[in-house]
Tab-separated table of C-alpha atoms in Angstrom:
chain	number	residue	atom	x	y	z
A	1	UNK	CA	123.831	66.287	63.061
A	2	UNK	CA	126.010	65.871	66.150
A	3	UNK	CA	129.056	65.470	63.941
A	4	UNK	CA	128.334	68.751	62.127
A	5	UNK	CA	127.904	70.585	65.424
A	6	UNK	CA	131.157	69.157	66.812
A	7	UNK	CA	132.947	70.187	63.619
A	8	UNK	CA	131.775	73.777	64.029
A	9	UNK	CA	132.605	73.770	67.748
A	10	UNK	CA	136.148	72.667	66.927
A	11	UNK	CA	136.492	75.491	64.396
A	12	UNK	CA	135.122	78.022	66.886
A	13	UNK	CA	137.870	77.135	69.364
A	14	UNK	CA	140.200	79.293	67.279
A	15	UNK	CA	138.088	82.428	67.698
A	16	UNK	CA	136.531	81.775	71.109
A	17	UNK	CA	139.478	83.452	72.823
A	18	UNK	CA	138.975	86.663	70.837
A	19	UNK	CA	135.262	86.797	71.692
A	20	UNK	CA	136.028	86.062	75.349
A	21	UNK	CA	138.473	88.980	75.474
A	22	UNK	CA	135.789	91.249	73.988
A	23	UNK	CA	133.249	90.109	76.579
A	24	UNK	CA	135.771	90.599	79.371
A	25	UNK	CA	136.717	94.049	78.072
A	26	UNK	CA	133.131	95.300	77.858
A	27	UNK	CA	132.314	93.767	81.251
A	28	UNK	CA	135.255	95.536	82.896
A	29	UNK	CA	134.186	98.772	81.204
A	30	UNK	CA	130.684	98.397	82.663
A	31	UNK	CA	132.104	97.828	86.138
A	32	UNK	CA	134.660	100.645	85.986
A	33	UNK	CA	132.052	103.118	84.763
A	34	UNK	CA	129.534	101.717	87.299
A	35	UNK	CA	127.090	100.670	84.585
A	36	UNK	CA	126.266	97.466	86.458
A	37	UNK	CA	122.819	97.277	84.882
A	38	UNK	CA	124.386	96.404	81.512
A	39	UNK	CA	126.746	93.687	82.786
A	40	UNK	CA	124.525	90.884	81.468
A	41	UNK	CA	124.550	92.213	77.889
A	42	UNK	CA	128.129	91.576	76.604
A	43	UNK	CA	128.084	87.741	76.796
A	44	UNK	CA	124.727	87.180	75.124
A	45	UNK	CA	125.269	89.797	72.397
A	46	UNK	CA	128.902	89.024	71.577
A	47	UNK	CA	128.903	85.234	71.896
A	48	UNK	CA	125.698	84.884	69.849
A	49	UNK	CA	127.432	86.483	66.855
A	50	UNK	CA	130.008	83.656	66.850
A	51	UNK	CA	127.689	81.582	64.667
A	52	UNK	CA	128.594	83.674	61.614
A	53	UNK	CA	132.224	82.593	61.980
A	54	UNK	CA	131.286	79.008	61.149
A	55	UNK	CA	130.118	80.141	57.704
A	56	UNK	CA	133.496	81.741	57.069
A	57	UNK	CA	135.284	78.508	57.987
A	58	UNK	CA	132.961	76.465	55.746
A	59	UNK	CA	133.559	78.815	52.828
A	60	UNK	CA	137.338	78.623	53.210
A	61	UNK	CA	137.409	74.841	52.756
A	62	UNK	CA	134.317	74.596	50.520
A	63	UNK	CA	132.719	72.393	53.179
A	64	UNK	CA	129.102	72.612	51.990
A	65	UNK	CA	129.900	71.067	48.618
A	66	UNK	CA	131.201	67.978	50.417
A	67	UNK	CA	128.606	67.914	53.200
A	68	UNK	CA	125.548	67.868	50.901
A	69	UNK	CA	126.600	64.435	49.653
A	70	UNK	CA	126.218	62.959	53.155
A	71	UNK	CA	123.065	61.440	54.629
A	72	UNK	CA	122.299	64.701	56.426
A	73	UNK	CA	121.633	66.562	53.187
A	74	UNK	CA	121.053	70.290	52.900
A	75	UNK	CA	118.231	70.426	55.443
A	76	UNK	CA	120.423	68.672	58.001
A	77	UNK	CA	123.237	71.167	57.464
A	78	UNK	CA	120.902	74.098	58.117
A	79	UNK	CA	119.375	72.350	61.136
A	80	UNK	CA	122.848	71.811	62.612
A	81	UNK	CA	123.637	75.529	62.267
A	82	UNK	CA	120.492	76.514	64.146
A	83	UNK	CA	121.108	73.853	66.800
A	84	UNK	CA	124.621	75.213	67.320
A	85	UNK	CA	123.246	78.749	67.497
A	86	UNK	CA	120.938	77.777	70.359
A	87	UNK	CA	123.760	75.905	72.080
A	88	UNK	CA	125.864	79.070	71.937
A	89	UNK	CA	122.917	81.083	73.286
A	90	UNK	CA	122.597	78.647	76.191
A	91	UNK	CA	126.254	79.114	77.160
A	92	UNK	CA	125.981	82.884	76.682
A	93	UNK	CA	122.861	82.987	78.858
A	94	UNK	CA	124.722	81.233	81.670
A	95	UNK	CA	127.569	83.754	81.428
A	96	UNK	CA	125.071	86.631	81.380
A	97	UNK	CA	123.310	85.232	84.442
A	98	UNK	CA	126.579	85.145	86.393
A	99	UNK	CA	127.510	88.689	85.389
A	100	UNK	CA	123.949	89.814	86.121
A	101	UNK	CA	124.308	88.472	89.661
A	102	UNK	CA	127.546	90.397	90.055
A	103	UNK	CA	125.765	93.534	88.854
A	104	UNK	CA	122.892	92.976	91.280
A	105	UNK	CA	125.203	92.367	94.241
A	106	UNK	CA	128.021	94.813	93.556
A	107	UNK	CA	125.987	97.540	91.908
A	108	UNK	CA	122.739	97.209	93.796
A	109	UNK	CA	120.758	96.733	90.585
A	110	UNK	CA	117.117	95.824	91.161
A	111	UNK	CA	116.208	92.283	89.993
A	112	UNK	CA	113.319	93.545	87.834
A	113	UNK	CA	115.622	95.979	86.023
A	114	UNK	CA	118.198	93.207	85.528
A	115	UNK	CA	115.565	90.855	84.103
A	116	UNK	CA	114.318	93.509	81.666
A	117	UNK	CA	117.764	94.393	80.329
A	118	UNK	CA	118.663	90.698	80.014
A	119	UNK	CA	115.461	89.881	78.127
A	120	UNK	CA	116.175	92.830	75.856
A	121	UNK	CA	119.698	91.579	75.117
A	122	UNK	CA	118.652	87.951	74.656
A	123	UNK	CA	115.856	88.926	72.275
A	124	UNK	CA	118.284	91.009	70.196
A	125	UNK	CA	120.688	88.060	70.134
A	126	UNK	CA	117.987	85.630	68.977
A	127	UNK	CA	116.675	87.947	66.269
A	128	UNK	CA	120.064	89.302	65.184
A	129	UNK	CA	121.641	85.852	65.001
A	130	UNK	CA	118.673	84.402	63.110
A	131	UNK	CA	118.720	87.265	60.593
A	132	UNK	CA	122.467	86.804	60.086
A	133	UNK	CA	122.021	83.097	59.388
A	134	UNK	CA	119.160	83.525	56.932
A	135	UNK	CA	121.007	86.277	55.050
A	136	UNK	CA	124.068	84.052	54.739
A	137	UNK	CA	121.892	81.365	53.160
A	138	UNK	CA	119.927	83.751	50.947
A	139	UNK	CA	122.958	85.607	49.612
A	140	UNK	CA	125.826	83.415	48.446
A	141	UNK	CA	128.406	86.211	48.608
A	142	UNK	CA	127.316	87.407	52.056
A	143	UNK	CA	130.236	85.565	53.696
A	144	UNK	CA	132.619	88.058	52.106
A	145	UNK	CA	130.760	90.857	53.917
A	146	UNK	CA	130.228	88.987	57.172
A	147	UNK	CA	131.057	91.937	59.453
A	148	UNK	CA	128.586	94.205	57.662
A	149	UNK	CA	125.890	91.512	57.710
A	150	UNK	CA	126.347	91.018	61.464
A	151	UNK	CA	126.251	94.735	62.273
A	152	UNK	CA	123.144	95.317	60.142
A	153	UNK	CA	121.337	92.270	61.574
A	154	UNK	CA	121.895	93.250	65.195
A	155	UNK	CA	121.292	96.963	64.633
A	156	UNK	CA	117.998	96.411	62.815
A	157	UNK	CA	116.915	93.874	65.452
A	158	UNK	CA	117.689	96.381	68.226
A	159	UNK	CA	115.660	99.120	66.547
A	160	UNK	CA	112.676	96.894	65.844
A	161	UNK	CA	112.730	95.470	69.353
A	162	UNK	CA	112.848	98.925	70.938
A	163	UNK	CA	109.822	99.936	68.869
A	164	UNK	CA	108.001	96.702	69.733
A	165	UNK	CA	108.686	97.123	73.466
A	166	UNK	CA	107.360	100.667	73.314
A	167	UNK	CA	104.230	99.455	71.541
A	168	UNK	CA	103.740	96.642	74.064
A	169	UNK	CA	104.267	99.086	76.915
A	170	UNK	CA	101.475	101.313	75.644
A	171	UNK	CA	99.144	98.335	75.269
A	172	UNK	CA	99.992	96.367	78.409
A	173	UNK	CA	100.958	99.299	80.581
A	174	UNK	CA	103.762	97.417	82.386
A	175	UNK	CA	107.356	97.400	81.181
A	176	UNK	CA	108.257	93.864	82.210
A	177	UNK	CA	105.250	92.349	80.457
A	178	UNK	CA	106.215	94.218	77.307
A	179	UNK	CA	109.756	92.829	77.392
A	180	UNK	CA	108.512	89.315	78.120
A	181	UNK	CA	105.903	89.445	75.344
A	182	UNK	CA	108.522	90.563	72.801
A	183	UNK	CA	110.842	87.792	73.984
A	184	UNK	CA	108.097	85.194	73.433
A	185	UNK	CA	107.405	86.549	69.953
A	186	UNK	CA	111.144	86.433	69.190
A	187	UNK	CA	111.160	82.686	69.863
A	188	UNK	CA	108.932	82.252	66.804
A	189	UNK	CA	111.333	84.258	64.645
A	190	UNK	CA	114.045	81.552	64.290
A	191	UNK	CA	111.399	79.090	63.104
A	192	UNK	CA	110.509	81.447	60.270
A	193	UNK	CA	114.128	82.117	59.331
A	194	UNK	CA	114.928	78.390	59.513
A	195	UNK	CA	112.227	77.608	56.948
A	196	UNK	CA	113.515	80.349	54.636
A	197	UNK	CA	117.126	79.198	55.126
A	198	UNK	CA	116.300	75.601	54.203
A	199	UNK	CA	114.518	76.627	51.008
A	200	UNK	CA	117.291	79.038	50.042
A	201	UNK	CA	120.032	76.467	50.632
A	202	UNK	CA	118.162	73.725	48.788
A	203	UNK	CA	118.007	75.974	45.706
A	204	UNK	CA	121.622	77.162	45.912
A	205	UNK	CA	124.186	76.147	43.333
A	206	UNK	CA	127.295	75.083	45.262
A	207	UNK	CA	129.580	75.027	42.241
């Protein structure tokens, strides 16, 4: 599995610069417009969507057809994608933490507010990225509409999360608990999408 992850990391080197420029651009915009509260959002939201790029690279060279003949098999290929996704999230979380500190220091943002907005962004990233992955495995031609798939996945995740937070707020009565509860529930989501992805990929004709 390590080899598959390293292969995808090497391919992502080509597009990492573009994503970094986007993160930098949105971060500067937040600082210039004094929206310091949202400084932690660009890294986790933008970098998490990088995972879809690996599917494009695989499709270009017909990688899956070759990879399924290895000892890893189809399940191993899917597992490597999810492992890479969480690795990307880890790096993005670190970047978000640093920018969040800048927002708290330079903009005087309250720590509780920063934690809430970060949990909101991270939960969207987890759900949106997981939905993107499972759709790419369920629908063979989804790679050709990768931008649309990504936008829909993250938009739907944002809407559902906002509704869930509102529901949790009415039940628990405290905003932070609502955000944290939704974040915990979101951790279960990738497990569900992973199971669906494995079954979909095992039944896919790679010809």
